[in-house]
Coordinates of N, CA and C in Angstrom, one line a residue:
R1 N 17.6 24.3 -19.3 CA 18.5 23.7 -20.3 C 19.0 22.4 -19.8
Y2 N 19.3 21.6 -20.7 CA 19.8 20.2 -20.4 C 21.2 20.0 -21.1
D3 N 22.1 20.9 -20.8 CA 23.4 20.8 -21.4 C 24.1 19.5 -21.0
K4 N 24.6 18.8 -22.0 CA 25.4 17.5 -21.8 C 24.5 16.4 -21.2
L5 N 23.2 16.5 -21.3 CA 22.3 15.5 -20.8 C 22.5 14.2 -21.6
V6 N 22.7 14.3 -22.9 CA 22.8 13.1 -23.7 C 24.1 12.4 -23.3
E7 N 25.2 13.1 -23.1 CA 26.4 12.5 -22.7 C 26.3 11.7 -21.4
S8 N 25.5 12.2 -20.5 CA 25.4 11.5 -19.2 C 24.6 10.2 -19.3
V9 N 23.8 10.0 -20.3 CA 23.0 8.8 -20.4 C 23.4 7.9 -21.6
S10 N 24.3 8.3 -22.4 CA 24.7 7.6 -23.6 C 26.1 7.0 -23.6
D11 N 26.2 5.9 -24.2 CA 27.5 5.3 -24.4 C 28.2 5.8 -25.7
S12 N 27.4 6.5 -26.4 CA 27.9 6.9 -27.7 C 29.0 7.9 -27.7
T13 N 30.1 7.6 -28.4 CA 31.2 8.5 -28.4 C 30.8 9.7 -29.2
L14 N 29.9 9.6 -30.1 CA 29.4 10.7 -30.9 C 28.8 11.8 -30.0
A15 N 27.9 11.3 -29.1 CA 27.3 12.3 -28.2 C 28.3 13.0 -27.3
A16 N 29.4 12.3 -26.8 CA 30.4 12.9 -26.0 C 31.2 13.8 -26.8
A17 N 31.5 13.5 -28.1 CA 32.4 14.3 -28.9 C 31.7 15.6 -29.3
E18 N 30.4 15.5 -29.6 CA 29.6 16.6 -30.1 C 29.3 17.6 -28.9
G19 N 29.2 17.1 -27.7 CA 28.7 18.0 -26.6 C 27.3 18.5 -26.8
L20 N 26.4 17.6 -27.1 CA 25.1 17.9 -27.5 C 24.4 18.6 -26.3
E21 N 23.6 19.7 -26.7 CA 22.9 20.4 -25.7 C 21.4 20.2 -26.0
G22 N 20.6 20.5 -25.0 CA 19.2 20.3 -25.2 C 18.3 21.3 -24.3
V23 N 17.1 21.4 -24.7 CA 16.1 22.2 -23.9 C 14.9 21.3 -23.8
G24 N 14.0 21.6 -22.8 CA 12.8 20.9 -22.6 C 11.8 21.7 -21.9
G25 N 10.6 21.1 -21.8 CA 9.5 21.8 -21.1 C 8.5 20.8 -20.7
S26 N 7.6 21.2 -19.9 CA 6.5 20.4 -19.4 C 5.3 21.2 -19.3
I27 N 4.1 20.5 -19.5 CA 2.9 21.2 -19.4 C 2.3 21.1 -18.0
G28 N 3.0 20.4 -17.1 CA 2.5 20.2 -15.8 C 1.3 19.3 -15.7
L29 N 1.5 18.0 -16.0 CA 0.4 17.0 -16.1 C -0.3 16.9 -14.7
T30 N 0.4 17.0 -13.6 CA -0.2 16.8 -12.3 C -1.3 17.9 -12.1
R31 N -0.8 19.2 -12.4 CA -1.8 20.3 -12.3 C -2.9 20.2 -13.2
L32 N -2.6 19.8 -14.4 CA -3.7 19.6 -15.5 C -4.7 18.6 -15.0
F33 N -4.2 17.5 -14.5 CA -5.1 16.4 -14.0 C -6.0 16.9 -12.9
E34 N -5.4 17.7 -11.9 CA -6.2 18.2 -10.8 C -7.3 19.1 -11.3
L35 N -7.0 19.9 -12.3 CA -8.1 20.7 -12.9 C -9.2 19.9 -13.6
V36 N -8.8 18.9 -14.3 CA -9.8 18.0 -14.9 C -10.7 17.3 -13.9
V37 N -10.1 16.9 -12.8 CA -10.9 16.2 -11.8 C -11.8 17.3 -11.1
H38 N -11.2 18.4 -10.8 CA -12.0 19.5 -10.1 C -13.2 19.9 -10.9
H39 N -13.1 20.0 -12.2 CA -14.2 20.4 -13.0 C -15.1 19.2 -13.4
G40 N -14.9 18.0 -12.9 CA -15.8 16.9 -13.1 C -15.7 16.2 -14.4
L41 N -14.6 16.5 -15.2 CA -14.4 15.9 -16.5 C -14.0 14.4 -16.3
V42 N -13.4 14.1 -15.2 CA -12.9 12.7 -14.9 C -13.2 12.4 -13.5
T43 N -13.7 11.2 -13.2 CA -13.9 10.8 -11.8 C -12.9 9.8 -11.5
P44 N -12.0 10.1 -10.5 CA -11.0 9.1 -10.1 C -11.7 7.9 -9.4
T45 N -11.1 6.8 -9.6 CA -11.5 5.6 -8.9 C -10.5 5.1 -7.9
K46 N -10.8 4.1 -7.2 CA -9.8 3.6 -6.2 C -8.5 3.2 -6.9
R47 N -7.4 3.3 -6.2 CA -6.1 3.1 -6.8 C -5.6 1.7 -6.7
T48 N -6.3 0.8 -6.0 CA -5.8 -0.6 -5.9 C -6.9 -1.5 -6.2
D49 N -6.6 -2.7 -6.7 CA -7.6 -3.8 -6.8 C -7.4 -4.9 -5.8
A50 N -6.5 -4.6 -4.8 CA -6.3 -5.6 -3.8 C -7.5 -5.6 -2.8
H51 N -7.7 -6.8 -2.3 CA -8.8 -7.0 -1.3 C -8.5 -6.5 0.1
A52 N -7.2 -6.5 0.4 CA -6.8 -6.1 1.8 C -5.3 -5.7 1.8
F53 N -5.0 -5.0 2.8 CA -3.6 -4.6 3.1 C -3.2 -5.1 4.5
I54 N -2.1 -5.8 4.6 CA -1.7 -6.3 5.9 C -0.5 -5.5 6.3
C55 N -0.5 -5.0 7.5 CA 0.7 -4.3 8.0 C 1.1 -4.9 9.3
T56 N 2.3 -4.8 9.6 CA 2.9 -5.2 10.9 C 4.0 -4.3 11.3
R57 N 4.3 -4.4 12.6 CA 5.4 -3.6 13.1 C 6.7 -4.3 13.0
N58 N 7.8 -3.5 12.7 CA 9.1 -4.0 12.8 C 9.7 -3.6 14.1
D59 N 9.5 -4.5 15.1 CA 9.9 -4.1 16.5 C 11.3 -4.8 16.7
P60 N 12.4 -4.0 16.8 CA 13.7 -4.6 17.0 C 13.8 -5.3 18.4
D61 N 12.9 -5.1 19.3 CA 13.0 -5.7 20.6 C 12.3 -7.1 20.6
K62 N 11.7 -7.4 19.5 CA 10.9 -8.7 19.4 C 11.5 -9.6 18.3
E63 N 11.2 -10.9 18.4 CA 11.6 -11.8 17.3 C 10.8 -11.4 16.0
A64 N 11.0 -12.1 15.0 CA 10.3 -11.8 13.7 C 8.9 -12.4 13.7
G65 N 8.3 -12.6 14.9 CA 7.0 -13.3 15.0 C 5.9 -12.4 14.4
F66 N 5.9 -11.1 14.5 CA 4.9 -10.3 13.9 C 4.9 -10.4 12.4
T67 N 6.1 -10.4 11.8 CA 6.2 -10.5 10.4 C 5.8 -11.9 9.9
R68 N 6.1 -12.9 10.7 CA 5.7 -14.3 10.3 C 4.2 -14.4 10.4
T69 N 3.6 -13.8 11.4 CA 2.1 -13.8 11.4 C 1.5 -13.1 10.2
A70 N 2.0 -12.0 9.9 CA 1.5 -11.3 8.7 C 1.6 -12.1 7.4
S71 N 2.8 -12.8 7.3 CA 3.0 -13.7 6.1 C 2.0 -14.8 6.1
V72 N 1.8 -15.4 7.3 CA 0.8 -16.5 7.3 C -0.6 -16.1 6.9
I73 N -1.0 -14.9 7.4 CA -2.3 -14.4 7.1 C -2.4 -14.2 5.5
A74 N -1.4 -13.5 5.0 CA -1.3 -13.2 3.6 C -1.4 -14.5 2.7
N75 N -0.6 -15.5 3.1 CA -0.7 -16.8 2.4 C -2.0 -17.4 2.5
M76 N -2.6 -17.4 3.6 CA -4.0 -18.0 3.8 C -5.0 -17.4 2.9
L77 N -4.9 -16.0 2.8 CA -5.8 -15.3 1.9 C -5.5 -15.5 0.4
R78 N -4.3 -15.5 0.1 CA -3.9 -15.7 -1.3 C -4.2 -17.1 -1.8
T79 N -4.3 -18.1 -1.0 CA -4.7 -19.4 -1.4 C -6.2 -19.4 -1.8
R80 N -6.9 -18.4 -1.3 CA -8.3 -18.2 -1.7 C -8.5 -17.3 -2.9
N81 N -7.4 -17.0 -3.6 CA -7.3 -16.1 -4.7 C -7.7 -14.7 -4.4
L82 N -7.4 -14.2 -3.2 CA -7.6 -12.8 -2.9 C -6.3 -12.1 -3.1
K83 N -6.4 -10.9 -3.5 CA -5.2 -10.0 -3.8 C -4.9 -9.3 -2.5
I84 N -3.6 -9.5 -2.0 CA -3.2 -9.0 -0.7 C -1.9 -8.3 -0.9
D85 N -1.8 -7.1 -0.2 CA -0.5 -6.4 -0.1 C 0.0 -6.4 1.3
V86 N 1.3 -6.5 1.5 CA 1.8 -6.6 2.9 C 2.9 -5.5 3.0
A87 N 3.0 -4.9 4.2 CA 4.1 -4.0 4.5 C 4.5 -4.1 6.0
V88 N 5.8 -4.0 6.2 CA 6.4 -4.1 7.5 C 6.9 -2.7 7.8
E89 N 6.4 -2.1 8.8 CA 6.8 -0.7 9.1 C 7.4 -0.6 10.5
D90 N 8.1 0.5 10.8 CA 8.5 0.8 12.1 C 7.3 0.9 13.1
K91 N 7.5 0.5 14.3 CA 6.4 0.5 15.2 C 5.7 1.8 15.5
N92 N 6.4 2.9 15.2 CA 5.8 4.2 15.4 C 5.1 4.8 14.2
K93 N 5.0 4.0 13.1 CA 4.4 4.6 11.8 C 3.1 3.9 11.4
L94 N 2.5 3.2 12.3 CA 1.2 2.5 11.9 C 0.1 3.5 11.5
K95 N 0.0 4.7 12.2 CA -1.0 5.7 11.8 C -0.8 6.1 10.4
K96 N 0.5 6.4 10.0 CA 0.8 6.8 8.7 C 0.5 5.7 7.7
V97 N 0.7 4.4 8.0 CA 0.4 3.3 7.2 C -1.1 3.3 6.9
L98 N -1.9 3.5 7.9 CA -3.4 3.5 7.8 C -3.8 4.6 6.8
S99 N -3.2 5.8 7.0 CA -3.5 6.9 6.1 C -3.2 6.6 4.7
V100 N -2.1 6.0 4.4 CA -1.7 5.6 3.1 C -2.6 4.6 2.5
A101 N -3.0 3.6 3.3 CA -3.9 2.5 2.9 C -5.3 3.1 2.5
E102 N -5.7 4.1 3.3 CA -7.0 4.7 2.9 C -6.9 5.5 1.6
K103 N -5.8 6.3 1.4 CA -5.6 7.0 0.2 C -5.6 6.1 -1.0
K104 N -5.0 4.9 -0.9 CA -4.8 4.0 -2.0 C -6.1 3.2 -2.2
G105 N -7.1 3.3 -1.4 CA -8.3 2.7 -1.6 C -8.5 1.3 -1.2
F106 N -7.6 0.8 -0.2 CA -7.8 -0.6 0.3 C -9.1 -0.6 1.1
P107 N -9.9 -1.6 0.8 CA -11.2 -1.7 1.6 C -11.0 -2.2 3.0
F108 N -9.9 -3.0 3.2 CA -9.7 -3.6 4.5 C -8.2 -3.5 4.8
V109 N -7.9 -3.3 6.1 CA -6.5 -3.4 6.6 C -6.5 -4.3 7.8
I110 N -5.5 -5.2 7.7 CA -5.2 -6.1 8.8 C -3.9 -5.7 9.5
C111 N -3.9 -5.3 10.7 CA -2.7 -4.9 11.4 C -2.4 -5.9 12.5
V112 N -1.2 -6.5 12.3 CA -0.7 -7.4 13.3 C 0.0 -6.6 14.4
M113 N -0.6 -6.4 15.5 CA -0.1 -5.5 16.6 C 1.0 -6.1 17.5
D114 N 0.6 -7.3 18.0 CA 1.6 -8.0 18.8 C 1.2 -9.5 18.8
D115 N 1.8 -10.3 19.7 CA 1.6 -11.7 19.7 C 0.2 -12.2 19.8
E116 N -0.7 -11.4 20.4 CA -2.1 -11.8 20.6 C -3.1 -10.7 20.3
S117 N -2.7 -9.8 19.4 CA -3.6 -8.8 19.0 C -3.4 -8.5 17.5
I118 N -4.5 -8.8 16.8 CA -4.6 -8.5 15.3 C -5.9 -7.7 15.1
V119 N -5.8 -6.6 14.4 CA -7.0 -5.8 14.1 C -7.3 -5.9 12.7
V120 N -8.6 -6.2 12.4 CA -9.2 -6.3 11.1 C -10.1 -5.0 10.9
K121 N -9.6 -4.1 10.1 CA -10.3 -2.8 10.0 C -11.0 -2.6 8.6
N122 N -12.3 -2.3 8.7 CA -13.0 -2.0 7.5 C -12.8 -0.5 7.2
M123 N -12.2 -0.1 6.2 CA -11.8 1.2 5.9 C -13.0 2.1 5.5
E124 N -14.0 1.5 4.9 CA -15.2 2.3 4.5 C -16.1 2.6 5.7
S125 N -16.4 1.6 6.5 CA -17.3 1.8 7.6 C -16.6 2.3 8.9
K126 N -15.3 2.2 8.9 CA -14.4 2.6 10.0 C -14.6 1.8 11.2
T127 N -15.1 0.6 11.0 CA -15.3 -0.4 12.1 C -14.1 -1.3 12.1
Q128 N -13.9 -1.9 13.3 CA -12.8 -2.9 13.4 C -13.1 -4.0 14.3
E129 N -12.5 -5.1 14.1 CA -12.7 -6.3 14.9 C -11.3 -6.7 15.4
D130 N -11.2 -6.9 16.7 CA -9.9 -7.3 17.4 C -10.0 -8.8 17.5
V131 N -9.0 -9.5 17.0 CA -8.9 -11.0 17.1 C -7.5 -11.3 17.7
K132 N -7.3 -12.6 18.0 CA -6.1 -13.1 18.6 C -5.2 -13.9 17.7
T133 N -5.8 -14.5 16.7 CA -5.0 -15.5 15.9 C -5.1 -15.2 14.4
A134 N -4.2 -15.7 13.6 CA -4.3 -15.6 12.2 C -5.5 -16.2 11.6
D135 N -5.9 -17.3 12.1 CA -7.2 -18.0 11.6 C -8.4 -17.1 11.9
E136 N -8.5 -16.4 13.0 CA -9.6 -15.5 13.3 C -9.5 -14.3 12.4
A137 N -8.4 -13.8 12.1 CA -8.2 -12.6 11.2 C -8.7 -13.0 9.8
V138 N -8.3 -14.2 9.3 CA -8.7 -14.6 8.0 C -10.3 -14.8 8.0
A139 N -10.8 -15.4 9.0 CA -12.2 -15.7 9.1 C -13.0 -14.4 9.1
S140 N -12.5 -13.4 9.8 CA -13.2 -12.1 9.9 C -13.2 -11.4 8.6
L141 N -12.1 -11.4 7.9 CA -12.0 -10.7 6.6 C -12.9 -11.4 5.6
L142 N -12.8 -12.8 5.5 CA -13.7 -13.5 4.6 C -15.1 -13.3 4.9
R143 N -15.5 -13.2 6.1 CA -16.9 -13.0 6.5 C -17.3 -11.6 6.0
Q144 N -16.5 -10.6 6.2 CA -16.8 -9.2 5.7 C -16.8 -9.1 4.2
L145 N -16.0 -9.9 3.5 CA -16.0 -9.9 2.1 C -17.2 -10.7 1.5
G146 N -17.8 -11.5 2.3 CA -18.9 -12.3 1.9 C -18.4 -13.6 1.2
V147 N -17.2 -14.0 1.5 CA -16.6 -15.2 0.9 C -16.8 -16.4 1.8
N148 N -17.2 -17.5 1.3 CA -17.4 -18.7 2.0 C -16.0 -19.3 2.5
Y149 N -16.0 -19.7 3.7 CA -14.7 -20.2 4.3 C -14.9 -21.5 5.0

């Protein structure tokens, strides 16, 4: 039951005066969708149209250099009309970030690890290239995407 639900979301004095009650239900769309996928009636596709996901650590012991490097890489790629997502995470959560990136269907992940370590990871082939600069990271991604640079 949803007693007094209308009162809580309405400015109307009528709703407050009447003390409107309500009931509701759900058919469980999540469960229904899982069944549809399981029986092959729908084939899910990747969840993002971004070309890459850039992650970096939020390390309180360091300056904002890691975040700055991630922003530089993102801007360099965006000027080439690539779709890029960026996240700053706690330094202990990078494995979780990679798992989320894989579930969302990002084809590439660029992790800014520290001042001289950037990892460009191909999520499909599970290969990675370790580079030292933002320019090298951009060149690596563009090369793997087949984009002239």
